[in-house]
Coordinates of C-alpha atoms in Angstrom, one line a residue:
M1 CA -6.5 -12.8 -38.4
N2 CA -9.0 -10.3 -39.6
F3 CA -9.0 -7.6 -36.8
S4 CA -12.2 -5.6 -38.6
A5 CA -14.7 -8.5 -38.0
K6 CA -16.2 -6.6 -35.3
T7 CA -17.3 -3.5 -34.9
V8 CA -18.0 -1.3 -31.9
S9 CA -21.7 -2.0 -32.0
E10 CA -21.1 -5.7 -31.4
A11 CA -18.8 -4.9 -28.4
M12 CA -19.9 -5.8 -24.7
P13 CA -20.9 -3.3 -22.6
V14 CA -18.2 -4.1 -19.9
Y15 CA -14.9 -5.1 -20.3
D16 CA -11.8 -5.6 -17.9
A17 CA -10.4 -2.6 -19.8
V18 CA -10.0 -0.1 -22.8
V19 CA -7.5 1.1 -24.7
I20 CA -8.3 4.0 -26.6
G21 CA -6.1 4.0 -29.5
S22 CA -3.8 1.8 -31.1
G23 CA -0.2 3.6 -31.9
Y24 CA 2.9 3.1 -29.8
G25 CA 1.5 3.8 -26.7
G26 CA -1.9 2.2 -26.6
G27 CA -0.7 -1.0 -28.2
V28 CA 2.0 -1.1 -25.9
A29 CA -1.4 -1.0 -23.4
A30 CA -3.2 -3.3 -25.0
S31 CA -0.4 -5.9 -24.9
R32 CA 0.6 -6.0 -21.6
L33 CA -2.8 -5.6 -20.4
A34 CA -4.0 -8.6 -22.4
R35 CA -1.3 -10.5 -20.7
M36 CA -2.2 -9.7 -17.3
G37 CA -5.3 -11.9 -18.2
L38 CA -8.2 -8.9 -18.6
R39 CA -10.8 -8.8 -20.8
L40 CA -9.6 -5.7 -23.0
A41 CA -11.5 -4.3 -25.9
V42 CA -9.6 -1.9 -28.2
L43 CA -10.8 1.1 -29.8
E44 CA -9.3 2.6 -33.1
Q45 CA -10.6 5.9 -34.6
G46 CA -9.4 4.5 -38.3
R47 CA -9.2 1.6 -40.2
L48 CA -7.3 -1.8 -41.0
W49 CA -4.6 -1.3 -43.2
R50 CA -3.0 -4.2 -44.8
P51 CA 0.3 -4.1 -47.6
G52 CA -1.3 -3.2 -51.0
D53 CA -4.4 -0.8 -48.9
F54 CA -1.7 2.0 -49.0
P55 CA -3.1 4.5 -51.0
T56 CA -0.3 5.5 -54.1
T57 CA -1.4 8.3 -56.4
S58 CA -2.4 11.9 -55.9
K59 CA -6.4 11.6 -56.1
A60 CA -6.2 8.7 -53.4
R61 CA -4.1 10.4 -50.7
R62 CA -6.5 13.3 -50.8
K63 CA -9.1 10.9 -50.2
A64 CA -7.4 9.0 -47.9
T65 CA -6.9 12.8 -45.7
R66 CA -9.1 14.7 -43.0
L67 CA -8.3 18.3 -42.0
S68 CA -9.6 19.2 -38.5
G69 CA -8.5 22.2 -36.5
R70 CA -9.0 25.9 -37.3
A71 CA -9.6 24.4 -40.7
P72 CA -13.3 23.1 -41.5
K73 CA -13.7 19.5 -40.9
L74 CA -13.1 18.0 -44.0
G75 CA -12.2 14.7 -44.9
D76 CA -13.1 11.0 -44.0
P77 CA -13.1 10.7 -40.1
A78 CA -11.9 7.5 -40.1
G79 CA -8.9 8.4 -43.2
L80 CA -6.1 7.1 -43.1
Y81 CA -3.9 10.6 -42.8
Y82 CA -4.8 13.7 -40.6
L83 CA -4.0 17.2 -40.9
S84 CA -4.7 19.5 -37.6
V85 CA -4.3 23.1 -38.4
G86 CA -3.5 25.6 -36.2
R87 CA -2.4 28.8 -35.2
G88 CA 1.4 28.7 -36.5
L89 CA 2.2 24.9 -36.6
T90 CA 0.0 22.1 -38.6
V91 CA 0.5 18.8 -37.2
F92 CA 0.3 15.5 -39.6
G93 CA -0.4 12.4 -38.5
A94 CA -2.1 8.9 -39.2
S95 CA -5.6 7.1 -38.1
G96 CA -5.8 3.2 -38.6
L97 CA -4.3 0.2 -36.2
G98 CA -1.1 0.6 -35.5
G99 CA -1.7 4.8 -35.4
G100 CA 1.3 6.6 -36.4
S101 CA 3.6 3.3 -36.9
L102 CA 1.9 3.5 -40.4
I103 CA 3.1 6.4 -41.9
N104 CA 6.2 7.4 -39.9
A105 CA 9.9 6.9 -41.3
G106 CA 10.6 4.3 -38.2
V107 CA 13.9 6.0 -36.7
V108 CA 14.7 4.5 -33.3
L109 CA 17.1 6.2 -31.0
R110 CA 17.1 6.1 -27.4
P111 CA 16.8 9.6 -25.4
D112 CA 19.8 10.9 -22.9
L113 CA 18.1 10.8 -19.5
K114 CA 20.3 13.6 -17.9
R115 CA 18.2 16.2 -21.1
L116 CA 15.4 14.7 -19.8
Q117 CA 15.4 15.4 -15.9
K118 CA 17.2 19.0 -16.8
S119 CA 13.7 19.4 -18.6
G120 CA 11.5 18.7 -15.7
W121 CA 10.7 15.1 -15.6
P122 CA 9.5 14.1 -12.6
G123 CA 12.2 12.2 -11.2
P124 CA 11.5 8.0 -10.9
V125 CA 11.0 8.3 -14.6
V126 CA 14.8 8.4 -14.8
S127 CA 16.3 7.3 -11.8
D128 CA 14.3 3.7 -11.1
G129 CA 15.8 1.9 -13.8
L130 CA 12.3 0.6 -15.6
L131 CA 12.4 3.2 -18.4
L132 CA 15.5 0.8 -19.4
E133 CA 13.4 -1.5 -19.1
G134 CA 11.4 -0.4 -21.5
L135 CA 13.9 0.2 -23.7
H136 CA 15.2 -2.5 -23.8
R137 CA 11.2 -4.6 -24.6
A138 CA 10.2 -1.9 -27.0
E139 CA 13.6 -2.6 -28.7
T140 CA 13.1 -6.1 -29.1
M141 CA 9.5 -6.1 -29.6
L142 CA 9.4 -4.2 -32.5
G143 CA 12.6 -5.4 -34.2
V144 CA 14.4 -2.8 -35.1
A145 CA 17.5 -2.5 -37.0
P146 CA 19.9 -0.1 -39.1
A147 CA 19.3 -0.8 -43.2
P148 CA 22.2 -2.6 -44.4
D149 CA 24.7 -1.6 -46.9
P150 CA 23.8 1.4 -47.0
E151 CA 26.7 2.4 -49.7
R152 CA 24.1 1.1 -52.8
F153 CA 22.1 4.0 -52.0
A154 CA 22.9 7.7 -53.3
K155 CA 21.3 9.7 -50.7
F156 CA 23.7 8.1 -47.8
A157 CA 26.6 8.9 -50.3
G158 CA 25.4 12.5 -50.0
M159 CA 24.4 11.8 -46.4
R160 CA 28.6 11.3 -46.0
K161 CA 29.4 13.9 -47.7
A162 CA 27.5 16.0 -45.6
G163 CA 28.8 15.1 -42.7
E164 CA 32.5 15.3 -43.4
I165 CA 32.0 18.9 -44.4
A166 CA 30.3 19.1 -41.0
G167 CA 33.4 17.4 -39.5
R168 CA 30.6 14.8 -37.9
P169 CA 30.3 11.3 -38.3
V170 CA 27.1 10.4 -39.9
Q171 CA 25.0 7.2 -38.3
L172 CA 23.2 4.5 -39.3
P173 CA 20.3 4.4 -36.5
S174 CA 17.8 1.5 -36.0
M175 CA 14.5 1.4 -37.6
T176 CA 10.9 -0.5 -37.1
I177 CA 12.1 -1.9 -40.8
S178 CA 12.4 -5.4 -41.8
H179 CA 15.7 -6.1 -44.0
N180 CA 14.8 -9.7 -44.2
P181 CA 11.7 -11.8 -44.6
G182 CA 10.2 -13.8 -42.0
P183 CA 8.7 -14.2 -39.0
N184 CA 8.6 -11.7 -36.4
I185 CA 8.0 -11.6 -33.1
A186 CA 4.9 -11.9 -32.4
G187 CA 4.8 -14.7 -35.1
V188 CA 3.1 -12.5 -38.6
M189 CA 5.0 -12.7 -41.7
Q190 CA 6.8 -10.2 -43.2
Y191 CA 8.4 -9.0 -46.5
A192 CA 11.5 -7.3 -46.6
C193 CA 12.2 -3.8 -47.8
R194 CA 12.1 -3.3 -51.5
Y195 CA 13.8 0.5 -50.9
C196 CA 11.3 2.4 -52.4
G197 CA 11.1 5.3 -49.8
D198 CA 7.5 5.2 -49.8
C199 CA 7.7 4.2 -45.6
W200 CA 5.9 7.8 -45.5
S201 CA 2.7 7.3 -46.8
G202 CA 2.4 3.3 -45.9
C203 CA 4.2 0.3 -47.0
N204 CA 2.1 -1.7 -49.7
V205 CA 5.4 -4.3 -49.5
G206 CA 4.5 -5.2 -45.9
A207 CA 8.0 -4.6 -44.7
K208 CA 7.3 -1.8 -41.8
N209 CA 7.0 -3.3 -38.3
T210 CA 4.4 -1.2 -37.6
V211 CA 2.5 -1.6 -34.3
G212 CA -0.1 -3.5 -35.4
I213 CA 1.5 -5.9 -36.4
T214 CA 3.6 -6.9 -33.0
Y215 CA 1.9 -5.6 -30.0
I216 CA -1.7 -5.5 -30.7
A217 CA -1.2 -8.8 -33.1
D218 CA 0.2 -10.0 -29.0
A219 CA -2.7 -8.5 -27.7
V220 CA -5.2 -10.2 -30.0
D221 CA -3.0 -13.6 -29.3
Y222 CA -3.3 -13.2 -25.3
G223 CA -7.6 -12.9 -25.9
A224 CA -8.2 -8.9 -26.8
T225 CA -10.7 -8.1 -28.8
V226 CA -10.5 -5.0 -31.5
F227 CA -12.5 -2.5 -32.7
C228 CA -11.3 -0.3 -36.2
E229 CA -13.4 2.4 -36.9
S230 CA -14.4 3.6 -33.6
R231 CA -14.3 7.5 -32.6
V232 CA -14.0 8.1 -28.8
Q233 CA -16.6 10.7 -28.5
E234 CA -16.4 11.0 -24.2
I235 CA -15.2 9.3 -21.4
S236 CA -16.8 10.1 -17.7
K237 CA -16.2 8.7 -14.3
T238 CA -18.9 6.3 -12.8
P239 CA -19.2 4.5 -9.8
N240 CA -17.6 1.4 -11.1
G241 CA -15.1 2.8 -13.0
W242 CA -15.5 4.7 -16.1
E243 CA -17.9 5.2 -19.0
I244 CA -16.8 5.8 -23.0
I245 CA -19.3 7.1 -25.6
V246 CA -18.0 5.5 -28.6
Q247 CA -19.0 6.5 -32.1
D248 CA -19.4 3.4 -34.9
L249 CA -17.9 5.2 -38.0
S250 CA -19.1 2.4 -40.3
K251 CA -22.9 2.6 -39.6
P252 CA -23.6 6.5 -39.8
G253 CA -25.5 7.6 -36.1
A254 CA -24.6 4.1 -34.5
S255 CA -23.2 4.5 -30.8
R256 CA -21.9 2.3 -27.9
R257 CA -21.5 2.7 -24.2
I258 CA -18.9 0.5 -23.0
E259 CA -18.0 0.6 -19.2
A260 CA -14.5 -0.3 -18.0
P261 CA -12.8 -0.4 -14.4
V262 CA -9.3 0.7 -16.2
V263 CA -9.0 2.6 -19.5
V264 CA -6.0 3.5 -21.0
L265 CA -5.9 6.4 -23.0
G266 CA -3.5 6.1 -26.1
A267 CA -5.7 8.1 -28.8
G268 CA -1.9 10.2 -29.3
T269 CA -0.7 13.7 -28.4
L270 CA -3.9 15.4 -30.1
G271 CA -6.6 13.2 -29.6
T272 CA -6.0 12.1 -25.6
T273 CA -6.0 15.5 -24.9
E274 CA -8.8 16.1 -26.5
L275 CA -10.9 13.9 -24.7
L276 CA -9.4 15.2 -21.4
L277 CA -10.2 18.4 -22.6
R278 CA -13.8 17.5 -23.1
A279 CA -14.4 15.7 -19.8
Q280 CA -12.8 18.7 -18.0
Q281 CA -15.8 20.8 -19.1
R282 CA -18.0 18.4 -18.4
G283 CA -17.0 18.1 -14.7
L284 CA -13.9 15.8 -14.0
K285 CA -11.6 17.1 -12.0
L286 CA -8.7 17.3 -13.7
S287 CA -4.9 19.2 -13.2
A288 CA -4.7 23.1 -14.6
K289 CA -2.0 22.1 -16.6
L290 CA -4.4 20.4 -19.0
G291 CA -3.3 21.6 -22.4
E292 CA -0.2 22.8 -21.6
K293 CA 3.6 21.8 -22.2
F294 CA 3.5 21.1 -25.8
S295 CA 6.0 20.7 -27.5
A296 CA 6.3 20.1 -31.3
N297 CA 9.7 18.0 -30.7
G298 CA 11.7 21.0 -32.8
D299 CA 10.5 19.3 -35.9
D300 CA 11.4 20.8 -39.1
L301 CA 11.8 20.3 -42.5
V302 CA 13.9 21.8 -45.6
I303 CA 15.2 21.0 -48.8
A304 CA 18.9 21.0 -50.0
G305 CA 18.6 21.8 -53.9
D306 CA 21.3 22.0 -56.5
L307 CA 23.5 19.2 -55.5
A308 CA 26.5 18.5 -57.0
E309 CA 25.2 14.7 -57.5
P310 CA 22.4 12.7 -57.6
V311 CA 21.1 11.7 -54.2
N312 CA 18.0 9.6 -55.9
A313 CA 15.9 11.2 -53.0
V314 CA 12.0 10.7 -54.5
A315 CA 10.5 8.3 -53.6
T316 CA 10.1 5.3 -56.3
G317 CA 6.8 3.6 -54.5
F318 CA 5.0 0.2 -54.6
P319 CA 4.0 -0.8 -56.7
P320 CA 7.0 0.9 -58.4
Q321 CA 6.0 4.3 -60.0
A322 CA 9.4 5.9 -61.3
P323 CA 10.6 4.8 -65.1
R324 CA 11.9 1.3 -65.5
G325 CA 15.6 0.7 -64.3
A326 CA 15.2 3.9 -61.2
A327 CA 18.2 3.1 -58.8
P328 CA 16.5 2.1 -55.6
V329 CA 16.2 4.9 -53.0
G330 CA 16.2 3.0 -50.0
P331 CA 14.3 3.2 -46.5
H332 CA 12.4 7.0 -46.4
S333 CA 15.0 8.1 -43.6
M334 CA 18.2 5.8 -42.5
A335 CA 20.7 8.3 -41.5
L336 CA 21.9 11.2 -39.5
I337 CA 24.3 13.0 -38.6
D338 CA 24.6 14.9 -35.0
L339 CA 25.2 18.8 -35.2
G340 CA 24.1 19.5 -32.1
D341 CA 26.3 21.5 -29.2
E342 CA 26.4 23.1 -25.5
E343 CA 23.2 25.1 -26.6
G344 CA 21.1 21.5 -27.4
P345 CA 20.5 18.7 -29.7
V346 CA 20.6 18.8 -33.4
W347 CA 19.7 15.9 -35.8
L348 CA 20.1 15.9 -39.3
H349 CA 18.1 12.8 -41.1
D350 CA 17.6 12.4 -44.6
G351 CA 13.9 11.9 -46.3
T352 CA 12.6 11.2 -49.2
M353 CA 10.1 13.4 -51.2
L354 CA 6.7 11.3 -52.0
T355 CA 5.3 11.6 -55.5
M356 CA 3.0 14.1 -54.2
M357 CA 5.1 16.3 -52.6
A358 CA 7.8 16.1 -55.3
G359 CA 4.9 17.4 -57.8
L360 CA 4.4 20.8 -56.3
A361 CA 7.5 21.6 -56.6
P362 CA 6.9 23.1 -59.8
L363 CA 4.3 24.9 -58.0
K364 CA 6.8 26.9 -55.6
E365 CA 9.0 27.6 -58.3
L366 CA 6.0 29.5 -59.9
L367 CA 5.2 31.0 -56.9
E368 CA 8.6 32.0 -56.2
L369 CA 8.4 33.7 -59.9
K370 CA 11.3 31.0 -60.8
I371 CA 9.8 30.9 -64.7
G372 CA 12.6 29.0 -65.8
S373 CA 13.6 26.6 -63.2
A374 CA 9.4 25.8 -62.8
F375 CA 9.0 24.9 -66.7
R376 CA 12.0 23.0 -66.6
L377 CA 10.7 21.1 -63.1
L378 CA 7.6 20.6 -65.6
K379 CA 9.4 19.2 -68.2
E380 CA 11.9 16.8 -66.6
G381 CA 9.2 15.2 -64.4
I382 CA 9.8 14.8 -60.6
Y383 CA 12.2 11.9 -61.8
G384 CA 14.3 14.4 -63.6
D385 CA 18.3 15.4 -63.5
S386 CA 16.7 18.6 -60.8
L387 CA 14.8 16.7 -58.6
S388 CA 17.4 14.0 -58.2
R389 CA 20.0 16.3 -56.8
S390 CA 17.6 17.5 -54.1
Q391 CA 17.5 16.5 -50.5
L392 CA 14.7 17.2 -48.8
Y393 CA 16.2 17.3 -44.2
Y394 CA 14.5 16.6 -41.1
V395 CA 15.8 18.4 -38.6
V396 CA 15.0 17.3 -34.9
A397 CA 16.1 19.8 -32.3
H398 CA 14.6 21.1 -28.9
D399 CA 12.4 23.9 -28.7
D400 CA 10.8 25.4 -24.5
A401 CA 7.0 23.0 -24.8
S402 CA 5.3 26.4 -24.4
G403 CA 2.7 25.5 -26.7
R404 CA -0.5 25.0 -25.9
L405 CA -3.9 22.7 -26.6
R406 CA -7.4 24.5 -26.6
L407 CA -11.1 23.1 -27.7
Q408 CA -12.5 25.1 -30.6
N409 CA -15.6 23.8 -31.4
D410 CA -15.4 21.0 -29.1
H411 CA -12.5 19.7 -31.7
I412 CA -8.4 20.0 -30.8
M413 CA -6.3 22.7 -32.3
V414 CA -2.4 23.9 -31.5
D415 CA -1.6 27.0 -30.6
W416 CA 1.4 28.5 -31.2
P417 CA 2.2 31.4 -33.5
G418 CA 5.6 32.0 -32.2
Y419 CA 7.1 28.4 -32.9
S420 CA 8.4 29.8 -36.0
D421 CA 10.2 32.6 -34.4
A422 CA 11.2 30.4 -31.5
P423 CA 15.4 30.4 -30.8
E424 CA 15.5 26.4 -30.5
R425 CA 14.0 26.0 -34.2
T426 CA 16.4 29.1 -35.8
R427 CA 19.4 28.3 -34.6
A428 CA 18.7 24.6 -35.9
E429 CA 17.7 26.0 -39.1
E430 CA 20.7 28.5 -39.3
K431 CA 23.4 25.1 -38.5
V432 CA 21.1 23.2 -41.2
K433 CA 21.4 26.2 -43.8
A434 CA 25.3 26.8 -43.2
L435 CA 26.0 23.0 -43.8
I436 CA 23.9 23.3 -47.2
E437 CA 25.8 26.3 -48.7
S438 CA 29.0 24.8 -47.8
M439 CA 28.1 21.9 -49.7
G440 CA 27.3 24.1 -52.8
G441 CA 23.6 23.5 -52.6
S442 CA 20.5 26.2 -52.1
F443 CA 19.0 26.1 -48.8
N444 CA 15.0 26.1 -49.2
T445 CA 13.2 26.5 -45.5
N446 CA 10.1 24.5 -44.7
P447 CA 8.0 25.2 -47.9
F448 CA 4.7 24.5 -46.3
T449 CA 5.3 27.7 -44.4
M450 CA 4.7 29.7 -47.9
G451 CA 0.9 31.0 -48.2
A452 CA -0.1 29.2 -50.6
F453 CA 0.8 26.0 -48.7
G454 CA -1.3 26.9 -45.6
G455 CA 1.5 29.6 -44.1
N456 CA 1.9 27.0 -41.3
R457 CA 5.4 24.6 -40.4
I458 CA 3.9 20.8 -40.3
I459 CA 5.0 18.3 -37.8
A460 CA 4.8 15.2 -37.1
H461 CA 6.0 15.2 -33.3
P462 CA 3.6 16.4 -31.0
L463 CA 3.7 16.0 -27.9
G464 CA 3.2 16.4 -24.7
G465 CA -0.6 18.6 -23.6
C466 CA -1.1 15.9 -20.6
G467 CA 3.0 16.1 -18.7
M468 CA 3.9 14.4 -16.4
G469 CA 4.7 16.1 -13.0
E470 CA 5.5 15.2 -9.7
T471 CA 1.9 16.8 -8.1
V472 CA -0.8 17.9 -10.0
E473 CA 0.3 21.4 -9.8
E474 CA 3.4 20.4 -11.8
G475 CA 1.6 18.1 -14.4
V476 CA -1.6 16.1 -15.9
V477 CA -0.6 12.9 -15.0
A478 CA 1.9 11.3 -12.1
H479 CA 4.5 9.6 -12.9
D480 CA 3.3 6.0 -13.9
G481 CA 1.1 7.4 -16.2
R482 CA -2.0 7.8 -13.9
V483 CA -4.5 11.1 -14.3
F484 CA -4.1 13.1 -11.4
D485 CA -7.2 14.1 -9.2
P486 CA -6.9 17.7 -7.4
S487 CA -9.4 16.8 -5.1
K488 CA -7.3 14.2 -3.2
G489 CA -4.2 16.1 -2.6
P490 CA -1.2 17.0 -4.9
K491 CA -0.1 13.5 -5.7
G492 CA -3.7 11.9 -5.6
V493 CA -5.1 9.9 -8.9
H494 CA -8.0 9.1 -10.4
E495 CA -8.0 5.3 -10.6
G496 CA -8.0 2.7 -13.1
L497 CA -7.6 6.1 -15.3
Y498 CA -4.2 6.3 -17.6
V499 CA -2.5 8.5 -20.1
C500 CA 0.0 6.3 -22.3
D501 CA 1.1 8.1 -25.2
G502 CA 3.0 11.4 -26.5
A503 CA 0.3 13.2 -24.6
A504 CA 2.2 12.4 -20.9
I505 CA 5.9 13.6 -22.4
P506 CA 6.7 17.2 -20.7
S507 CA 9.4 18.5 -23.2
A508 CA 11.1 17.8 -26.3
V509 CA 12.6 14.3 -26.5
G510 CA 15.5 15.4 -28.2
V511 CA 15.1 13.0 -30.8
S512 CA 12.6 10.9 -32.3
P513 CA 10.3 9.9 -29.2
L514 CA 9.0 7.0 -31.0
L515 CA 11.1 4.8 -28.9
T516 CA 10.9 7.3 -25.9
I517 CA 6.6 6.9 -26.3
T518 CA 6.8 2.9 -26.5
A519 CA 9.4 2.4 -23.7
L520 CA 7.5 5.0 -21.2
A521 CA 4.1 2.6 -22.0
E522 CA 5.8 0.3 -20.7
R523 CA 7.2 1.5 -17.9
A524 CA 3.6 2.4 -17.0
M525 CA 2.3 -1.2 -17.4
M526 CA 5.1 -2.6 -15.3
L527 CA 4.2 -0.1 -12.4
A528 CA 0.1 -1.2 -13.5
S529 CA 0.2 -4.4 -13.0
R530 CA 1.4 -4.1 -9.4
Q531 CA -1.5 -1.4 -9.1
L532 CA -4.1 -4.1 -10.3
N533 CA -2.7 -7.2 -8.3
R534 CA -1.9 -8.9 -11.7
T535 CA 1.0 -10.3 -13.2
L536 CA 2.6 -9.8 -16.4
D537 CA 4.3 -12.3 -17.9
V538 CA 6.4 -10.7 -20.9
D539 CA 7.8 -13.4 -22.2
M540 CA 9.8 -11.7 -25.3
M541 CA 10.6 -14.1 -27.4
P542 CA 6.8 -16.0 -27.4
S543 CA 5.6 -18.9 -29.4
H544 CA 3.0 -17.8 -31.9
P545 CA 1.9 -19.3 -35.1
L546 CA 2.7 -17.8 -38.1
R547 CA 0.4 -15.4 -39.6
D548 CA 0.3 -13.9 -42.9
A549 CA 1.4 -10.1 -42.6
A550 CA -1.3 -9.4 -44.9
M551 CA -4.0 -9.9 -41.6

């Protein structure tokens, strides 16, 4: 099955529904609207990335990266990776069929519904039972499972030691990774994980259960048409629904106008908010809250160095880049420790350094005037003893969602200069620092806060900007994902316009958010089927012909 067989220049002028984006929210919307029998188009800015296509060298990764936000716009607009540079924060994300699922760690955790309620989520979301059904559907569709036999990986032993010192158990969360070969729920044949640790830059094995080979594959089976390299520039209201102007990135200067009565924004937190801010500037009536309640989900990363035992937490990649006989690393992130308390959640995840990141270690030491350490790292290389005793940790905690998304030169940027000093973030960092030092290791704060590396904290879980609310005074979208229309009163909505991605989440989730985003989109589509008077038949074990994962 070839998703890239058509360019948007070949799209029909009118569809029953259009989904913009193909990540966790957009993928769910595509699958469910297609199953409702709607003539559907899916518009994805990035390309179709097959196993074996993902970049493996520093040069190739740089070529596949684009910069936006406050930084000069550089790079391929359809490139796999993007860095949106803001004030105080830089967001790292992906474009491609499957969105962020192409490059994330794939950690799956259920949110605490009581915490969501305390954080101001609309009552129906946490009380009507549909979100719980959405969580079940998402877990089933994404084929989640924990890593088997984690004791074989040195970094799990390191996590177990950290847990013992913290007095907390090490947990093995489910992940969107296939540990055994065979067909997935959408009938796509997948290979088993090789445990190279390179999930974060794209899986060249074909073991990641991405949105592209689950939800999007299901949508295509039910008649959806997917257009890659299709960048939506604007949306506007028409007498018959919505008009979308799409740039065809495969043909310089080419664009297309498409109309549909139903449009689902699933372009990611930054992309969706950008489109609505542009529409607002052009006169579309939207909530004054648009762009507010931006959350980094309490994200941070730190590094523990000089550990007593090797943890082998530098990715070996596929095809392998490590010396022959190197021990398997394990999944990029496979274990976690709950360091939370009455003040809020703090989750400590193991991580894996990409070769590109590990290669910057000598430069970091030089900038800190640690000359001897820098030369030792250069001599040993990234798979030497020093870096084998270094563990990258991801921290997922909480924040007050006081960031803001704005347009600068018609492009989205994050405005949150105070994030680094936020009390929730510093509290989480201090807890992790104390743990690392109790282990006998050296604590290294987020290296990207150094001026030479940009000075911003880099996060991967941007949320909000179009947060849900009970009324238009409280949020941008209603509890069912429909966008509020201020001209129709406190609870009036723009018919046919939905937000189904992380932009709709009005607070930090307190755990890695992919499952929450997916489940929230499932809930929105359950309600959309009633609003559109369509039957949504979700057979969780569909009978699909087998397909090659290389689609």
